[in-house]
Coordinates of C-alpha atoms in Angstrom, one line a residue:
Chain J
M221 CA 153.8 96.2 72.1
H222 CA 154.7 94.9 75.5
F223 CA 152.7 95.3 78.7
L224 CA 154.9 96.2 81.6
K225 CA 153.2 95.8 84.9
D226 CA 154.5 99.0 86.4
R227 CA 154.3 101.2 83.3
G228 CA 151.5 99.9 81.2
F229 CA 152.0 99.4 77.5
Q230 CA 155.4 100.1 76.0
H231 CA 155.8 100.7 72.4
R232 CA 158.7 98.7 70.8
I233 CA 160.0 101.5 68.6
A234 CA 159.5 104.8 70.4
S235 CA 160.1 106.9 67.2
E236 CA 157.0 105.3 65.6
I237 CA 154.6 106.7 68.2
T238 CA 152.6 109.6 66.8
P239 CA 152.9 112.5 69.3
Q240 CA 149.7 113.5 70.8
A241 CA 149.9 117.0 69.4
V242 CA 150.3 115.7 65.9
Y243 CA 147.3 113.3 66.0
E244 CA 145.2 115.9 67.6
E245 CA 146.0 118.3 64.9
R246 CA 145.3 115.7 62.3
R247 CA 141.9 115.0 63.9
R248 CA 141.1 118.7 63.9
W249 CA 141.9 118.9 60.2
I250 CA 139.6 116.0 59.4
Q251 CA 136.8 117.6 61.4
M252 CA 137.4 121.0 59.7
A253 CA 137.3 119.3 56.3
A254 CA 134.0 117.6 57.1
A255 CA 132.6 120.8 58.5
G256 CA 133.9 122.6 55.4
A257 CA 132.1 120.1 53.1
A258 CA 129.0 120.5 55.1
L259 CA 129.3 124.3 54.9
A260 CA 129.8 124.2 51.1
A261 CA 126.8 121.9 50.8
G262 CA 124.7 124.1 53.0
A263 CA 125.9 127.5 52.0
G264 CA 123.9 127.9 48.8
H265 CA 120.8 126.5 50.4
L266 CA 120.9 128.5 53.6
G267 CA 122.6 131.6 52.5
R268 CA 124.3 131.8 55.9
A269 CA 125.6 128.9 57.8
H270 CA 127.3 128.5 61.2
A271 CA 129.6 125.9 62.5
Q272 CA 128.1 123.4 64.9
T273 CA 127.1 124.8 68.2
V274 CA 126.8 121.6 70.2
T275 CA 129.8 119.6 71.1
A276 CA 129.6 115.9 70.2
P277 CA 129.9 113.6 73.2
G278 CA 132.2 111.2 71.2
K279 CA 130.1 108.1 71.7
L280 CA 128.9 107.4 68.2
A281 CA 129.8 108.2 64.6
K282 CA 129.8 111.9 63.8
L283 CA 127.1 113.4 61.7
P284 CA 128.2 116.9 60.7
A285 CA 125.5 119.5 60.2
V286 CA 125.0 123.1 59.7
R287 CA 122.8 125.3 61.8
S288 CA 119.3 125.3 60.4
A289 CA 117.9 128.6 59.0
V290 CA 114.3 127.4 59.4
A291 CA 112.3 129.8 61.5
G292 CA 112.0 128.6 65.1
A293 CA 114.4 125.7 64.5
N294 CA 117.0 126.8 67.1
T295 CA 115.8 127.5 70.6
M296 CA 118.2 129.4 72.8
E297 CA 117.5 127.1 75.8
K298 CA 120.2 124.9 77.2
P299 CA 120.2 121.4 75.7
T300 CA 119.4 118.6 78.1
A301 CA 122.5 116.6 79.0
Y302 CA 123.3 113.8 76.4
E303 CA 123.3 111.3 79.2
D304 CA 119.7 112.2 80.1
V305 CA 118.6 112.3 76.5
T306 CA 119.9 108.8 75.9
T307 CA 119.0 107.1 79.2
Y308 CA 115.4 108.4 79.7
N309 CA 113.4 107.1 76.8
N310 CA 110.0 105.9 75.9
F311 CA 110.5 103.2 73.2
Y312 CA 108.1 100.5 74.2
E313 CA 109.5 98.0 71.7
F314 CA 112.5 97.8 74.0
G315 CA 110.6 98.0 77.4
T316 CA 108.2 100.1 79.3
D317 CA 110.6 101.5 81.9
K318 CA 112.4 104.7 80.9
A319 CA 115.8 103.0 81.4
D320 CA 114.9 99.9 79.4
P321 CA 115.6 101.1 75.9
A322 CA 119.2 102.1 76.6
R323 CA 119.7 98.7 78.1
N324 CA 117.8 96.5 75.6
A325 CA 118.7 98.3 72.4
T326 CA 122.5 97.9 72.5
K327 CA 122.6 95.1 69.9
F328 CA 119.8 96.6 67.7
K329 CA 120.9 96.3 64.0
T330 CA 120.4 99.5 62.1
T331 CA 122.3 98.5 58.9
P332 CA 121.2 97.6 56.3
W333 CA 118.1 99.7 56.6
T334 CA 115.5 100.7 54.1
V335 CA 112.5 103.0 54.3
A336 CA 109.7 102.3 51.8
V337 CA 107.9 105.4 50.7
E338 CA 104.6 104.4 49.1
G339 CA 100.9 105.0 48.6
E340 CA 99.5 108.1 46.9
V341 CA 102.7 109.2 45.3
K342 CA 103.9 109.4 41.7
K343 CA 107.3 108.1 42.5
P344 CA 107.1 105.4 45.2
K345 CA 110.5 104.2 46.2
V346 CA 112.4 102.1 48.7
Y347 CA 115.2 104.2 50.0
D348 CA 118.2 102.7 51.6
L349 CA 119.8 104.6 54.5
A350 CA 122.8 105.9 52.5
E351 CA 120.4 107.5 50.0
L352 CA 118.4 109.1 52.7
L353 CA 121.4 110.5 54.4
K354 CA 122.5 112.2 51.1
L355 CA 119.0 113.4 50.1
A356 CA 119.4 116.9 51.6
P357 CA 122.0 118.8 53.6
M358 CA 122.1 117.9 57.3
E359 CA 120.9 120.6 59.6
E360 CA 121.2 121.0 63.4
R361 CA 118.0 122.0 65.1
I362 CA 117.6 122.5 68.8
Y363 CA 114.0 121.7 69.6
R364 CA 112.0 121.6 72.8
M365 CA 110.5 118.1 73.3
R366 CA 107.4 117.8 75.4
C367 CA 106.2 114.4 76.5
V368 CA 102.5 113.8 77.1
E369 CA 103.6 112.5 80.6
G370 CA 104.5 116.0 81.7
W371 CA 108.2 116.2 81.2
S372 CA 110.3 118.0 78.7
M373 CA 113.8 118.1 77.2
V374 CA 115.8 120.3 74.8
I375 CA 117.5 118.2 72.1
P376 CA 119.9 119.2 69.4
W377 CA 118.7 117.0 66.5
V378 CA 120.4 116.4 63.2
G379 CA 118.4 115.9 60.0
Y380 CA 116.4 117.7 57.4
S381 CA 112.8 118.7 56.8
L382 CA 110.6 115.8 55.9
A383 CA 109.3 118.0 53.1
E384 CA 112.6 117.4 51.3
L385 CA 111.7 113.7 51.0
I386 CA 108.1 114.3 50.3
K387 CA 109.0 116.6 47.3
Q388 CA 111.0 113.8 45.8
V389 CA 108.2 111.3 45.7
E390 CA 105.6 113.7 44.4
P391 CA 102.4 113.0 46.3
T392 CA 99.2 112.9 44.2
G393 CA 96.1 115.0 44.9
N394 CA 94.7 112.0 46.9
A395 CA 97.4 112.2 49.5
K396 CA 95.7 113.8 52.5
F397 CA 97.6 112.2 55.3
V398 CA 101.0 110.5 55.9
E399 CA 101.2 107.3 57.9
F400 CA 104.5 106.4 59.6
V401 CA 105.2 102.7 60.3
T402 CA 108.1 101.7 62.5
L403 CA 110.0 98.5 62.9
A404 CA 108.5 95.7 64.9
D405 CA 111.0 92.9 65.0
P406 CA 110.3 90.5 67.9
K407 CA 113.8 89.0 67.5
Q408 CA 115.5 92.3 68.3
M409 CA 112.8 94.1 70.3
P410 CA 112.0 92.2 73.4
F411 CA 108.7 93.9 74.1
V412 CA 107.2 93.4 70.6
G413 CA 104.8 90.7 71.6
S414 CA 103.8 92.3 74.8
R415 CA 100.2 93.6 74.9
V416 CA 101.2 97.1 75.9
L417 CA 100.5 98.4 72.3
E418 CA 99.5 97.0 69.0
W419 CA 102.7 96.5 66.9
P420 CA 104.0 97.8 64.6
Y421 CA 103.8 101.3 66.1
V422 CA 101.9 103.6 63.7
E423 CA 101.7 107.3 63.7
G424 CA 100.2 109.9 61.3
L425 CA 100.2 113.5 60.3
R426 CA 98.0 115.6 58.1
M427 CA 99.7 116.5 54.8
D428 CA 100.2 120.1 55.7
E429 CA 101.8 119.1 59.1
A430 CA 104.1 116.7 57.3
M431 CA 105.1 119.4 54.8
H432 CA 105.8 122.0 57.5
P433 CA 109.5 122.9 57.5
L434 CA 109.8 122.2 61.3
T435 CA 108.8 118.6 60.8
L436 CA 112.2 116.9 60.9
L437 CA 113.4 113.6 59.5
S438 CA 116.1 113.0 62.1
F439 CA 119.2 111.0 61.7
G440 CA 121.2 112.2 64.7
L441 CA 121.4 114.1 67.9
Y442 CA 124.3 116.0 69.5
G443 CA 126.2 116.0 66.2
E444 CA 126.3 112.2 66.1
V445 CA 124.2 109.5 64.6
L446 CA 121.1 108.6 66.6
P447 CA 121.6 106.2 69.5
N448 CA 119.5 103.1 69.1
Q449 CA 117.3 104.0 72.1
N450 CA 116.4 107.3 70.5
G451 CA 115.1 105.8 67.3
A452 CA 118.1 104.9 65.1
P453 CA 118.7 105.0 62.3
V454 CA 116.0 107.4 61.2
R455 CA 113.0 108.9 63.0
L456 CA 110.5 111.7 62.9
T457 CA 110.6 114.8 65.1
V458 CA 107.5 117.0 65.3
P459 CA 108.4 119.6 67.9
W460 CA 104.9 121.1 68.5
K461 CA 103.3 117.8 69.2
Y462 CA 103.6 115.4 72.2
G463 CA 106.7 113.2 71.9
F464 CA 104.8 110.0 70.9
K465 CA 103.8 111.5 67.6
S466 CA 107.5 111.4 66.6
A467 CA 107.8 107.8 65.5
K468 CA 111.1 106.1 65.9
S469 CA 113.1 103.7 63.7
L470 CA 110.9 104.3 60.6
V471 CA 110.5 101.6 58.0
K472 CA 107.6 102.8 56.0
I473 CA 106.1 106.2 55.0
R474 CA 102.7 105.8 53.4
F475 CA 100.7 108.6 51.7
V476 CA 97.0 107.9 52.3
E477 CA 93.6 109.5 51.7
K478 CA 92.1 108.7 55.1
Q479 CA 93.2 109.8 58.5
P480 CA 95.4 107.0 59.9
T481 CA 94.7 105.5 63.4
S482 CA 97.8 105.8 65.5
S483 CA 98.8 103.1 67.9
W484 CA 98.1 105.3 70.9
T485 CA 94.7 106.2 69.7
K486 CA 94.0 102.5 69.2
A487 CA 95.1 101.8 72.8
A488 CA 93.2 104.6 74.5
Q489 CA 91.0 106.7 72.2
Q490 CA 89.8 109.0 75.0
E491 CA 93.4 109.8 76.1
Y492 CA 95.4 110.1 72.9
G493 CA 93.8 111.9 69.9
F494 CA 95.2 112.1 66.4
Y495 CA 96.5 115.7 66.7
S496 CA 98.2 115.5 70.1
N497 CA 99.4 119.1 69.8
V498 CA 101.0 120.3 73.0
N499 CA 98.3 122.4 74.6
P500 CA 98.4 123.6 78.2
K501 CA 94.7 124.3 78.2
V502 CA 93.6 120.7 77.3
D503 CA 94.3 118.3 80.1
H504 CA 95.1 114.7 79.7
P505 CA 92.2 112.9 81.4
R506 CA 94.4 111.9 84.3
W507 CA 96.7 114.9 84.7
S508 CA 97.0 118.6 83.9
Q509 CA 99.1 119.6 80.9
A510 CA 99.5 123.2 82.2
T511 CA 103.1 122.6 83.4
E512 CA 106.0 120.4 82.7
R513 CA 109.2 119.2 84.4
R514 CA 112.4 119.9 82.5
I515 CA 114.6 116.9 82.7
G516 CA 118.0 117.6 84.2
E517 CA 117.0 120.6 86.3
G518 CA 117.1 118.6 89.5
L519 CA 114.7 117.8 92.2
F520 CA 114.1 121.3 93.5
A521 CA 113.4 123.0 90.2
K522 CA 109.9 124.2 89.8
R523 CA 107.7 122.9 87.0
R524 CA 107.6 125.3 84.2
P525 CA 104.5 126.5 82.4
T526 CA 103.8 124.6 79.2
L527 CA 103.6 126.7 76.1
M528 CA 100.9 126.5 73.4
F529 CA 102.1 124.3 70.6
N530 CA 105.2 123.8 72.8
G531 CA 106.2 127.4 72.0
Y532 CA 106.0 126.9 68.2
E533 CA 102.7 128.7 67.9
P534 CA 104.1 131.5 65.6
Q535 CA 105.3 128.8 63.2
V536 CA 102.4 126.3 63.3
G537 CA 99.4 128.1 64.8
Q538 CA 97.9 128.8 61.4
L539 CA 97.7 125.1 60.6
Y540 CA 94.9 124.8 63.1
A541 CA 93.1 128.1 62.5
G542 CA 89.4 127.7 63.3
M543 CA 89.7 124.2 64.8
D544 CA 88.3 123.3 68.2
L545 CA 91.5 122.0 69.8
A546 CA 89.6 120.6 72.8
K547 CA 87.7 118.3 70.4
N548 CA 90.6 117.7 68.0
F549 CA 93.0 117.0 70.8
Chain Y
M168 CA 95.1 92.4 118.0
T169 CA 97.5 92.8 120.9
T170 CA 100.9 91.4 121.0
T171 CA 99.9 89.0 123.7
A172 CA 97.3 87.3 121.5
P173 CA 97.3 83.6 122.4
A174 CA 98.2 81.0 119.9
R175 CA 95.2 79.7 118.1
T176 CA 96.6 76.4 117.1
G177 CA 97.8 74.0 119.7
A178 CA 100.5 72.7 117.4
A179 CA 102.3 76.1 117.2
R180 CA 105.9 75.9 118.0
T181 CA 107.2 79.4 118.2
R182 CA 110.6 79.8 116.9
P183 CA 112.6 81.3 119.7
W184 CA 114.3 83.8 117.5
L185 CA 111.0 85.4 116.7
L186 CA 110.7 86.4 120.4
H187 CA 114.2 87.7 120.6
P188 CA 114.2 91.4 121.8
A189 CA 116.3 92.4 118.7
V190 CA 113.6 91.3 116.2
K191 CA 111.5 94.4 116.4
P192 CA 114.3 96.9 116.3
L193 CA 115.8 95.0 113.3
V194 CA 112.5 95.1 111.4
F195 CA 112.2 98.8 112.3
I196 CA 115.6 99.6 110.8
A197 CA 115.0 97.4 107.8
S198 CA 111.7 99.3 107.2
L199 CA 113.6 102.6 107.1
L200 CA 116.1 101.3 104.5
P201 CA 113.9 102.2 101.5
L202 CA 113.6 105.8 102.8
A203 CA 117.4 105.9 103.5
W204 CA 118.0 104.7 99.9
L205 CA 115.7 107.4 98.5
V206 CA 117.2 110.2 100.6
W207 CA 120.7 109.1 99.6
G208 CA 119.6 108.9 95.9
A209 CA 118.1 112.5 96.1
V210 CA 121.3 113.9 97.7
A211 CA 123.8 112.0 95.5
G212 CA 121.7 112.5 92.4
T213 CA 121.4 108.8 91.6
L214 CA 117.7 108.7 91.1
G215 CA 118.0 109.1 87.3
P216 CA 117.1 111.9 84.9
N217 CA 113.7 112.5 86.6
P218 CA 114.3 112.3 90.3
A219 CA 110.9 113.8 91.2
E220 CA 109.1 111.0 89.3
A221 CA 111.4 108.4 90.8
L222 CA 110.6 109.7 94.3
I223 CA 106.8 109.8 93.8
R224 CA 106.8 106.3 92.2
S225 CA 109.1 104.6 94.7
T226 CA 107.2 105.9 97.7
G227 CA 104.0 104.7 96.1
D228 CA 105.6 101.3 95.4
W229 CA 106.8 101.0 99.0
T230 CA 103.4 101.9 100.4
L231 CA 101.9 99.0 98.5
R232 CA 104.7 96.7 99.5
F233 CA 104.3 97.5 103.2
L234 CA 100.6 97.1 102.8
C235 CA 101.1 93.6 101.4
L236 CA 103.6 92.8 104.2
T237 CA 101.1 93.9 106.8
L238 CA 98.4 91.8 105.3
A239 CA 100.7 88.9 105.0
I240 CA 101.3 88.5 108.7
T241 CA 98.0 86.7 109.4
P242 CA 98.3 84.1 106.6
L243 CA 102.0 83.6 107.3
R244 CA 101.5 82.9 111.0
H245 CA 98.9 80.3 110.0
W246 CA 100.9 78.7 107.3
F247 CA 104.1 78.5 109.3
K248 CA 102.4 78.1 112.7
Q249 CA 104.2 81.2 114.0
P250 CA 101.8 83.2 116.0
A251 CA 104.6 85.4 117.3
L252 CA 104.8 87.0 113.9
V253 CA 101.8 89.1 114.9
R254 CA 104.3 91.2 117.1
L255 CA 105.4 92.8 113.8
R256 CA 102.1 93.6 112.3
R257 CA 101.4 97.0 114.0
M258 CA 104.9 98.3 113.1
L259 CA 104.5 97.2 109.4
G260 CA 101.0 98.8 109.4
L261 CA 102.4 102.1 110.7
F262 CA 105.2 102.0 108.1
T263 CA 102.5 101.5 105.4
F264 CA 100.9 104.8 106.6
F265 CA 104.3 106.4 106.8
Y266 CA 105.3 105.6 103.2
G267 CA 101.7 106.6 102.1
V268 CA 102.1 110.0 103.7
L269 CA 105.6 110.4 102.1
H270 CA 104.0 109.4 98.7
F271 CA 101.4 112.1 99.1
L272 CA 103.9 114.7 100.3
C273 CA 106.1 114.0 97.3
Y274 CA 103.1 114.4 94.9
A275 CA 101.9 117.5 96.7
W276 CA 105.4 119.1 96.8
L277 CA 107.1 117.9 93.6
D278 CA 104.0 117.8 91.3
M279 CA 101.9 120.5 92.9
S280 CA 104.5 122.8 94.5
L281 CA 102.5 122.6 97.7
V282 CA 99.8 125.0 96.4
V283 CA 96.8 123.8 98.4
G284 CA 94.2 125.1 95.9
D285 CA 95.9 123.2 93.1
I286 CA 96.1 120.0 95.1
V287 CA 92.4 120.1 96.0
T288 CA 91.3 120.8 92.5
D289 CA 93.6 118.0 91.2
I290 CA 92.3 115.5 93.7
A291 CA 88.7 116.4 92.9
K292 CA 89.2 116.3 89.2
R293 CA 91.1 113.0 88.8
P294 CA 89.5 109.8 90.0
F295 CA 92.8 107.9 90.3
I296 CA 94.3 110.6 92.6
L297 CA 91.0 110.7 94.5
V298 CA 91.1 107.0 95.1
G299 CA 94.7 107.2 96.3
T300 CA 93.8 110.0 98.7
A301 CA 90.8 108.1 100.0
A302 CA 93.1 105.1 100.8
L303 CA 95.5 107.4 102.6
L304 CA 92.7 109.1 104.6
L305 CA 91.2 105.7 105.5
M306 CA 94.6 104.7 106.9
A307 CA 94.8 107.7 109.2
P308 CA 92.3 106.5 111.9
L309 CA 94.0 103.1 111.9
A310 CA 97.3 104.7 112.5
A311 CA 95.8 106.9 115.1
T312 CA 94.4 104.0 117.1
S313 CA 97.4 101.8 116.9
F314 CA 98.5 102.0 120.6
N315 CA 97.3 99.7 123.4
R316 CA 95.4 102.3 125.3
A317 CA 93.3 103.0 122.2
I318 CA 92.3 99.3 122.0
K319 CA 91.3 99.4 125.6
A320 CA 89.4 102.6 125.3
M321 CA 87.6 101.4 122.2
G322 CA 87.0 97.9 123.2
G323 CA 88.5 95.0 121.3
K324 CA 85.5 94.4 119.0
R325 CA 85.1 97.9 117.9
W326 CA 88.8 98.3 117.4
Q327 CA 88.9 95.2 115.2
A328 CA 85.9 96.4 113.2
L329 CA 87.6 99.7 112.6
H330 CA 90.8 98.0 111.5
K331 CA 89.0 95.9 109.0
A332 CA 89.1 99.1 106.9
I333 CA 92.6 97.9 105.9
Y334 CA 90.8 95.7 103.3
A335 CA 89.2 98.8 101.7
V336 CA 92.6 100.5 101.8
V337 CA 94.3 97.8 99.9
L338 CA 91.5 97.6 97.3
L339 CA 91.6 101.4 96.8
G340 CA 95.4 101.3 96.6
L341 CA 95.3 98.6 93.9
L342 CA 92.6 100.6 92.0
H343 CA 94.8 103.7 92.3
F344 CA 97.8 101.9 90.8
F345 CA 95.6 100.2 88.1
W346 CA 94.1 103.5 86.9
M347 CA 97.5 105.1 86.8
R348 CA 98.7 102.4 84.4
A349 CA 95.4 101.9 82.6
A350 CA 95.9 103.8 79.4
K351 CA 99.3 102.3 78.8
H352 CA 98.0 98.7 79.1
N353 CA 101.0 98.1 81.2
F354 CA 99.8 95.9 83.9
G355 CA 102.8 93.6 84.5
E356 CA 103.7 95.1 87.9
W357 CA 100.1 95.7 88.9
S358 CA 99.2 92.0 88.3
V359 CA 102.0 91.0 90.7
Y360 CA 100.6 93.1 93.5
A361 CA 97.0 92.1 92.6
G362 CA 98.0 88.4 92.7
I363 CA 99.7 88.7 96.1
V364 CA 96.7 90.6 97.5
A365 CA 94.3 88.0 96.0
V366 CA 96.2 85.2 97.8
L367 CA 96.4 87.1 101.1
L368 CA 92.7 88.0 101.1
G369 CA 91.7 84.7 99.6
D370 CA 93.3 82.8 102.5
R371 CA 91.3 84.9 104.9
L372 CA 88.0 84.1 103.1
L373 CA 88.7 80.4 103.0
R374 CA 89.6 80.4 106.7
A375 CA 86.5 82.4 107.6
R376 CA 84.4 79.8 105.8
M377 CA 86.3 77.0 107.6
T378 CA 85.4 78.4 111.0
T379 CA 81.7 78.1 110.3
P380 CA 80.7 74.8 112.1
K381 CA 79.9 72.6 109.2
L382 CA 82.9 73.7 107.2
A383 CA 85.1 73.4 110.2
A384 CA 84.3 69.7 110.3
L385 CA 85.4 69.4 106.7
A386 CA 88.7 70.9 107.7
T387 CA 89.7 68.0 110.0
P388 CA 90.6 64.8 108.3
Q389 CA 88.1 62.7 110.1
G390 CA 85.3 65.2 109.8
G391 CA 86.0 65.6 106.2
A392 CA 86.0 61.9 105.6
Q393 CA 82.7 61.5 107.4
S394 CA 80.8 64.3 105.9
L395 CA 82.0 63.7 102.4
G396 CA 81.8 59.9 102.8
A397 CA 85.0 59.9 100.8
A398 CA 87.2 56.8 100.7
R399 CA 90.5 57.8 102.1
R400 CA 93.6 55.8 101.1
D401 CA 95.4 56.0 104.4

């Protein structure tokens, strides 16, 4: 190929250039084949499957998925712009400013990657990422995400219910809680070593919360693999809890008898409890949780009322029947 | 202090450019630049995914920065022997109040939708907001008496006593910022401001002690040598 100053690149043999229409057609075929495979994989499981509803932004590798049939898994609300979802992040290993993770995680290495599943299980196992990706059909789920700081997003995730993985390792009767441990690599993560939190970042769920079909093991968003700043290559998404419960870049999943102490509870016990269910009636000590600001709606949009359990009350309300949620915040 | 305050140190050599008539207008315009930048950002949509948060935070940051600048005038004119710097202090003080009011308005509007009942409840309920509001209210009488006739009417001493409230304002402001960041153990930025304020207030404390007779003697080389009986090399 030659570069001509006035015309850009010139192909030496014009007949060898693939016409745009041809390669676009080819690309569509590949996409359809991939979607078809996903459909075939998901059809039996779901009974009914739709093609993807969210258009991939074309930034990262595609992660085809079928629309989830889990109740409550697909809000009709408009997803927050990909740009906002991927540039406004709390991922303190990469910095405390919202813009830091996108900036500091560009060289984060997510392959090879393994997740050790251990503790009170009959079949402990170290999974590598490829195995995890194949473990169950990928589903697209459009969840509301509510941050404890008082803002929210709507994110189209790709993954499958954590329960799928839990079933494989067969927890024993002693398993009452699940502890999630995330990567803390000071070489790649500039803020591991800062005193903001105790590293590695640890989170936990009660067994029934972990088994709930809405609890998602996420591998992607917007039809593509997870961007590093959003917790690549694999993270948790628990849509009825404040965002920080959804640990990013998981390396270990432990089944334990006692309630784990999460990093945020360690940092400020009076502000961040174990449950951290989204609850408009229980204030954070320093601000009200009654309303939230939806990211991307602009400066003049009014804050919207926060919904009990982030709007997932019909699905998860019974998990907390009889509990005092002001005490178990 | 009035702009005609006489130089305290005989050795002061006022840089002529500090007395140039353009200095004040230039500082005035420079002080408006943060606001211009924020307004531009709000209009052009360059304040990031959460512009409301960006506005509330930035106006708070600028309040604290102007507060530091205002408090820096006195130490700076001593260190650099530039008494004329004091000409800028009143304007910087007023800009501190200005950005403080903007900070409050952004909070009241963007977080509280200007619902007075909600604002009052929120302030009463949350110590960190209460402390910030107290700092702002304390600044109001200082801003209100920042013209020459007020000084005359009040009398220099009383005016000065009132304006010492700026020290309470800066401490409340720092506490407000500290509490806001407290649960996140994220004190990097806060420490920078706290450090600057410590230097600016520490210099005043040291100087105040120097001006008591005995210590003043220590401050001059001869006096120091005499009272300490120290052997000086030179």
